[in-house]
Short mmCIF file of C-alpha atoms and ligand atoms in Angstrom, two decimals:
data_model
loop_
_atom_site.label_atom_id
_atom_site.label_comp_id
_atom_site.label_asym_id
_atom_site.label_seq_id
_atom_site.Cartn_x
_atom_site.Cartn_y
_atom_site.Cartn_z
CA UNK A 27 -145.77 -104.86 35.53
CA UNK A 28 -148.08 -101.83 34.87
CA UNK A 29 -147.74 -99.50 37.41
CA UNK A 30 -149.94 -97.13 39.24
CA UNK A 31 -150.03 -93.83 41.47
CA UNK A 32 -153.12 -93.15 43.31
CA UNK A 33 -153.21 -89.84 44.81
CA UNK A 34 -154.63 -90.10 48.14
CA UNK A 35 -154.31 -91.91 51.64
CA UNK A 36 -157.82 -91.91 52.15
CA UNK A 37 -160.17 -95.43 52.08
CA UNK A 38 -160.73 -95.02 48.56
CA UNK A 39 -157.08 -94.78 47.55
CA UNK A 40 -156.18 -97.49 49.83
CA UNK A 41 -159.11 -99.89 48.70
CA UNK A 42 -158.68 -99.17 44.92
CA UNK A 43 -154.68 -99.73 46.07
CA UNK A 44 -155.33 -103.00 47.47
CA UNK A 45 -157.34 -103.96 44.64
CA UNK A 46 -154.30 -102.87 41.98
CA UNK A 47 -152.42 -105.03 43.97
CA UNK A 48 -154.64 -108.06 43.94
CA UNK A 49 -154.50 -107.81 40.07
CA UNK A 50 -150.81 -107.77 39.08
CA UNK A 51 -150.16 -103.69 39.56
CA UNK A 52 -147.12 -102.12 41.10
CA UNK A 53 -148.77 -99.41 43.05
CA UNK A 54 -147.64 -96.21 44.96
CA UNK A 55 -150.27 -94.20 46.98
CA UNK A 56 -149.09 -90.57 47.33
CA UNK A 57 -149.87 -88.66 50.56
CA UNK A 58 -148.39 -85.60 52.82
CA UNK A 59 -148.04 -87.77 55.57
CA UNK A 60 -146.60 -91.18 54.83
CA UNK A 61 -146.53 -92.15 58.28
CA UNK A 62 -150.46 -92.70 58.28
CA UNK A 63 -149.50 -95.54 55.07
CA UNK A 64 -147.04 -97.25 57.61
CA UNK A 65 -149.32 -100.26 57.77
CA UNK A 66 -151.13 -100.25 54.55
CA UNK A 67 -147.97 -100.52 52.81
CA UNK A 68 -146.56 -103.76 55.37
CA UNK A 69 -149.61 -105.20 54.44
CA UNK A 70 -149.04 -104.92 50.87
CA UNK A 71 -145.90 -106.36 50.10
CA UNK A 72 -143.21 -105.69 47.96
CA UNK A 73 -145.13 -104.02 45.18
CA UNK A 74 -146.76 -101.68 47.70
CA UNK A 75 -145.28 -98.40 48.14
CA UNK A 76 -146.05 -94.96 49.34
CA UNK A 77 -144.27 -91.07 48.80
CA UNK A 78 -145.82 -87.72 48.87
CA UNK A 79 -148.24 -86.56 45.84
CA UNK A 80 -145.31 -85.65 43.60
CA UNK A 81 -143.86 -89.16 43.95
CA UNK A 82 -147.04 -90.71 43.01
CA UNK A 83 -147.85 -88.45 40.78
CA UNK A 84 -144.52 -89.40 38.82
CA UNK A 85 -144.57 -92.69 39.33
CA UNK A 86 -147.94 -93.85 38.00
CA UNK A 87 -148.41 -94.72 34.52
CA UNK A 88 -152.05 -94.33 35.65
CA UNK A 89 -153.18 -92.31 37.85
CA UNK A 90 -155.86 -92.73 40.33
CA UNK A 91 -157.14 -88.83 41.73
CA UNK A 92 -158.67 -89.85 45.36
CA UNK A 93 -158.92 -86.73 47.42
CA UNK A 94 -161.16 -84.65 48.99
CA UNK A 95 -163.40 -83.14 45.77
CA UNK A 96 -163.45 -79.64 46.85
CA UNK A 97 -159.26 -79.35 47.18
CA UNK A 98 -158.77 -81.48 44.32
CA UNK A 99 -157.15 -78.66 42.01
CA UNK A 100 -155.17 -77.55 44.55
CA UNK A 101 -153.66 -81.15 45.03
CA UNK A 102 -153.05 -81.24 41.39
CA UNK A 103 -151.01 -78.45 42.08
CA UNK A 104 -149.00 -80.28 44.82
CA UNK A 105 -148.76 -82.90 42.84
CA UNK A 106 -147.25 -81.27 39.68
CA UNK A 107 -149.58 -81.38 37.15
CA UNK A 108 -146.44 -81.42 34.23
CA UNK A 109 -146.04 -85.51 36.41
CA UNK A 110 -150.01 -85.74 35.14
CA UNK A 111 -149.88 -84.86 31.58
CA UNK A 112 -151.29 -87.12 28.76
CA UNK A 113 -151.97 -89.95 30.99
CA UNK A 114 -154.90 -91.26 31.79
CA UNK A 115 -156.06 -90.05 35.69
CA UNK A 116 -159.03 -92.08 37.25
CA UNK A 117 -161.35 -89.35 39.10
CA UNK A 118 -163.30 -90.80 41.83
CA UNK A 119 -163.59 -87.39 43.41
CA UNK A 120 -166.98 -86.02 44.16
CA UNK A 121 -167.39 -82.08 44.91
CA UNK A 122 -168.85 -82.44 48.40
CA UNK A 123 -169.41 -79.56 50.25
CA UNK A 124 -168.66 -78.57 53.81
CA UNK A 125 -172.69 -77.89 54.76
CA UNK A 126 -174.58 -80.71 56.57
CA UNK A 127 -177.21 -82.49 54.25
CA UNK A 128 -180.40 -81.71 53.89
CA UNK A 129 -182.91 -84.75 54.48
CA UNK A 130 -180.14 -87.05 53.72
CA UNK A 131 -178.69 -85.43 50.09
CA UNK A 132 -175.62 -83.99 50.32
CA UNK A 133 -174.58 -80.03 49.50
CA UNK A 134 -172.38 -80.06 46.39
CA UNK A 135 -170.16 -77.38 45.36
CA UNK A 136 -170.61 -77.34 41.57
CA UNK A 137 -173.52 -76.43 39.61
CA UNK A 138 -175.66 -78.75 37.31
CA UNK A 139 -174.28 -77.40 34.27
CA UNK A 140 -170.93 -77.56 35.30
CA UNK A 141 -169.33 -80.48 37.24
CA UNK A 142 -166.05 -80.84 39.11
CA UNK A 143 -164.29 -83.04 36.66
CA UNK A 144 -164.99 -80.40 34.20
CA UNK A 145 -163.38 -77.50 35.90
CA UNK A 146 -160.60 -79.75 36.32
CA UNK A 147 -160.44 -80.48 32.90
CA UNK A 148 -160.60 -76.80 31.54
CA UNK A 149 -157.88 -76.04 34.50
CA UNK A 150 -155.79 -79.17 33.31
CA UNK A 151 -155.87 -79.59 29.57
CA UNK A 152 -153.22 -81.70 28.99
CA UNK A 153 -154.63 -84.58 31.82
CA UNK A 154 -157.06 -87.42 30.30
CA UNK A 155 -159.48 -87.64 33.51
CA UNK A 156 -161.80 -90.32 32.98
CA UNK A 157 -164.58 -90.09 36.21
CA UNK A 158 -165.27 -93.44 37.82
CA UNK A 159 -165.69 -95.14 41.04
CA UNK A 160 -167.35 -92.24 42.45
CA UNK A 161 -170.87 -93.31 43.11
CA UNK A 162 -170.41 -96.03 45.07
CA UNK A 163 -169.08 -97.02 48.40
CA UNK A 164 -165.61 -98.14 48.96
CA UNK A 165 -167.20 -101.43 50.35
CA UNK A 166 -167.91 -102.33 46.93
CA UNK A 167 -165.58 -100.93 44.41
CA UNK A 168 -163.48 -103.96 44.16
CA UNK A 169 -165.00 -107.20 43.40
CA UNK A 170 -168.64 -106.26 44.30
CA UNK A 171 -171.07 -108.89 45.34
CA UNK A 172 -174.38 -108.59 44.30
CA UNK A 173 -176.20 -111.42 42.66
CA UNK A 174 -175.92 -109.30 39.53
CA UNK A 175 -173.01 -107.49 38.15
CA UNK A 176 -173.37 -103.70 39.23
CA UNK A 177 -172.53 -100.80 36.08
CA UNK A 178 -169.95 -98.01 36.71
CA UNK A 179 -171.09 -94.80 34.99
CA UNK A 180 -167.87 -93.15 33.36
CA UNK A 181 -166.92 -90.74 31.41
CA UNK A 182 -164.17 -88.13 29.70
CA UNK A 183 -162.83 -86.83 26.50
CA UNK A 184 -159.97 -89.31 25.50
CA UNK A 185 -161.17 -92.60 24.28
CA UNK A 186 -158.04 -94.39 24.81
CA UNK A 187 -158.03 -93.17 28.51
CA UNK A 188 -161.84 -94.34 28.72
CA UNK A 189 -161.17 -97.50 27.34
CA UNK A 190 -158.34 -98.30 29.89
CA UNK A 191 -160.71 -97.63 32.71
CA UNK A 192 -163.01 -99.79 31.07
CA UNK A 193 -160.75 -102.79 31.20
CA UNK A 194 -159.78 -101.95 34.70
CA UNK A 195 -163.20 -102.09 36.15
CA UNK A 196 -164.00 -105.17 34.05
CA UNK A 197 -161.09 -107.04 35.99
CA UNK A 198 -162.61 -105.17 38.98
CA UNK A 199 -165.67 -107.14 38.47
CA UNK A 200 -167.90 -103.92 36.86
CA UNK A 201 -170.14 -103.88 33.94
CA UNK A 202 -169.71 -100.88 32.17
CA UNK A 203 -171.36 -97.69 31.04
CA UNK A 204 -169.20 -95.13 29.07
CA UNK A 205 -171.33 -91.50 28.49
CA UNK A 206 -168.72 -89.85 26.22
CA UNK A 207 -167.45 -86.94 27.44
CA UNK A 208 -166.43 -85.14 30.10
CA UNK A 209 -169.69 -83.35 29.84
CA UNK A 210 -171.14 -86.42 31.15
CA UNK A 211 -170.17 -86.08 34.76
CA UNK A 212 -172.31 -83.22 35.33
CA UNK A 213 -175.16 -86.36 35.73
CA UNK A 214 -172.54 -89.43 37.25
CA UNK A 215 -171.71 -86.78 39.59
CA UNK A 216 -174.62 -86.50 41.65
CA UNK A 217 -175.08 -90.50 41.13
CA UNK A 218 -172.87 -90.34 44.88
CA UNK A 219 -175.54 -87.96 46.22
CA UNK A 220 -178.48 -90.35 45.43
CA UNK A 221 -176.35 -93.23 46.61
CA UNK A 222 -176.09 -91.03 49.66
CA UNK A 223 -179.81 -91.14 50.79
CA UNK A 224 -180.10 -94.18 51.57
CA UNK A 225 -177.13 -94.32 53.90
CA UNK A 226 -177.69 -91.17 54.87
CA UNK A 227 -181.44 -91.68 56.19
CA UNK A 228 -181.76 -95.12 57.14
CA UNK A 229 -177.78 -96.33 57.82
CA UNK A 230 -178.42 -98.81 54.88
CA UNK A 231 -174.97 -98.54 52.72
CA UNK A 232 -175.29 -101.93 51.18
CA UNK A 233 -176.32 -101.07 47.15
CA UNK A 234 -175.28 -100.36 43.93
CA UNK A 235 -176.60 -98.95 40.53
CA UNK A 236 -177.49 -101.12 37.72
CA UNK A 237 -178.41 -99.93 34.06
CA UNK A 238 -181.59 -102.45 33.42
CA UNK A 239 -181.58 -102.61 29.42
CA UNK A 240 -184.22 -104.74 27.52
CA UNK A 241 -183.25 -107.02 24.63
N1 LIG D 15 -165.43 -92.87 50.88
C1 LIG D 15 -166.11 -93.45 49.90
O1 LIG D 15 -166.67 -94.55 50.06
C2 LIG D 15 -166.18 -92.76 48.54
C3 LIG D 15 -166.92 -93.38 47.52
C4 LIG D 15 -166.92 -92.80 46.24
C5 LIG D 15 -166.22 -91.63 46.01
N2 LIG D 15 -165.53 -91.04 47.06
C6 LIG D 15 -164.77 -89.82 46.78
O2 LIG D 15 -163.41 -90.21 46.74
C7 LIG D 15 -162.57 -89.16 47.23
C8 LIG D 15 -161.70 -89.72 48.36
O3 LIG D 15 -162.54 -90.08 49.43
P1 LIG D 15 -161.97 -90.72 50.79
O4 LIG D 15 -163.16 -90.97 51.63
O5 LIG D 15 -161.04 -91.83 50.50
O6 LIG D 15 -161.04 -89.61 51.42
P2 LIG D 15 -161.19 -88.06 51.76
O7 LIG D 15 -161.20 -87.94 53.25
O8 LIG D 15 -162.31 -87.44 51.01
O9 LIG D 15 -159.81 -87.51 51.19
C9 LIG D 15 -158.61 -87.84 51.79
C10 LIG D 15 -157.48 -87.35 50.94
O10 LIG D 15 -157.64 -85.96 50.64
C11 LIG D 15 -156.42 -85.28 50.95
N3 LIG D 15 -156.72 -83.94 51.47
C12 LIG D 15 -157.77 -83.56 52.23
N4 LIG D 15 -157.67 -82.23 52.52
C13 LIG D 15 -156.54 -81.80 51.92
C14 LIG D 15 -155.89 -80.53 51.84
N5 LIG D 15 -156.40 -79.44 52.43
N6 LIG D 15 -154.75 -80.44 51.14
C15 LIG D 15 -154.22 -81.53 50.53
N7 LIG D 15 -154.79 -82.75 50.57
C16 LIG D 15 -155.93 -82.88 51.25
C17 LIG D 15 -155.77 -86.11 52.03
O11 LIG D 15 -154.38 -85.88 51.93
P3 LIG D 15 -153.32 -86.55 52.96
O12 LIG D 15 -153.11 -87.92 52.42
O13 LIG D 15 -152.13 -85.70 52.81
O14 LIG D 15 -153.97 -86.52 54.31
C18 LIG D 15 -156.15 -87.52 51.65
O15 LIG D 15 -155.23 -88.09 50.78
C19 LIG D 15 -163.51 -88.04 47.68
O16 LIG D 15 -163.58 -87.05 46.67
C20 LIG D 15 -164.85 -88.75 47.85
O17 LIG D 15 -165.96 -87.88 47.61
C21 LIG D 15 -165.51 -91.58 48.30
#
C-alpha cells in the first residue's frame, strides 16, 4: 500500500487525507498538535494516522505540503527537509498575505516574476514540488461534481514527480493540465486569487476552472 504524509492539520490536509484514504493510501497527516487530529484519525480507520511534521515528513513516500503559504519554508524546516529529499511533495500552498483584500482579491506575498513554489524550490533543491490543488476549494478537490470534469493546473521541474500527481488527480476525478516547470506557478498561483472573487464578493464558492480546447 503506497503511503502518504501530508503536512498539515488544516481542511486541506484533512480533505486530500480523506480522499488518500478513500483510494487505497496509508496516510499520516503531520501536525504540532495531534490532539486537534483526535477525531479525524477515529474516523479514518486503521490506515489513518497522525505525528508531528517530522513523522509525516518521514513517513510519506509522497508528500502532500498543506500549510499556511507564507510559513511554508519554515515548516520545511520543522519538518526536516533531509525526510523531503528526492520525493515527490504535492504543493497546494498559496502565498497569502496577512492584509485584508482589496475588492475581493487577495494580497499575495510573492511577486509576479517570482512565485512561492519557486523560492521553495531554489531554498530546497533536492525536493520535487509539483504545485496542485491550490486553486480550488477544499469542497471540491476530491471527486468534484460538475457536469463536466474540472482541469488542475500543475506544474514543477521533475517529470516523474509531475506525472505521479497526474495519476493522482486523475483517480481524484481531475482532468489535467501540466505547464512544465516550476516557472509555471508564477501564473497557477494567482489562479486561487481569481477563484477568490467570487467567494469573496458575492459568498458564491461553488466553481471550478476548466481549460475549453477546440478540436
Ligand atoms: N482552504 C482551502 O480551501 C484551500 C484551497 C486551496 C489551497 N489552499 C492552500 O492550502 C494551504 C492549507 O490551507 P488550509 O486552509 O488547510 O490551512 P491553513 O490554515 O492555511 O494552514 C494550517 C496549517 O498550517 C500550519 N501552520 C500555520 N501557522 C504555522 C506556524 N506559524 N508554524 C508552523 N505551522 C503553522 C498549521 O500547523 P498545525 O497543524 O501545527 O496547527 C496547520 O497544519 C494554504 O497554503 C492555503 O492557501 C487552501
Amino acid at each position: 500500500m503506497k503511503k502518504v504524509g501530508i503536512i498539515g492539520s488544516g481542511i486541506v490536509a484533512r480533505t486530500l487525507g480523506n480522499g488518500f484514504l478513500k483510494y487505497g493510501y496509508e496516510v499520516m497527516l503531520g501536525t504540532r498538535d495531534t490532539a486537534k487530529l483526535t477525531e479525524w484519525k477515529e474516523n479514518g480507520g486503521d490506515n489513518a494516522h497522525v505525528g508531528s511534521f517530522q513523522d509525516a515528513a518521514r513517513f510519506g513516500e509522497i508528500i502532500v505540503l498543506a500549510v499556511t503559504g507564507r510559513i511554508a519554508a519554515d515548516v520545511i524546516d520543522m519538518a526536516g527537509p533531509q525526510n523531503l529529499h528526492w520525493k515527490t511533495v504535492i504543493d497546494t500552498t498559496n502565498p497569502i498575505g496577512t492584509a485584508a483584500p482589496e475588492n475581493g482579491v487577495l494580497r499575495y506575498i510573492s511577486s509576479i516574476n517570482e512565485s512561492l513554489m519557486e523560492q521553495l524550490q531554489n531554498r530546497f533543491p533536492e525536493i520535487h514540488f509539483v504545485k496542485a490543488f491550490n486553486s480550488v476549494g477544499s469542497a471540491y478537490m476530491v471527486d468534484p461534481a460538475f457536469e463536466q470534469k474540472p482541469s488542475m493546473f500543475i506544474c514543477g521541474n521533475n517529470t516523474t514527480s509531475r506525472n505521479q500527481v497526474k495519476d493522482i488527480l486523475h483517480t481524484f476525478g481531475w482532468e489535467v493540465e501540466d505547464m512544465g516547470k516550476a516557472t509555471a506557478a508564477r501564473a497557477i498561483e494567482p489562479l486561487c486569487m481569481l477563484w477568490c472573487i467570487p467567494g469573496l464578493q458575492e459568498g458564491r464558492w461553488n466553481h471550478a476552472f476548466r481549460l475549453m480546447k477546440a478540436n
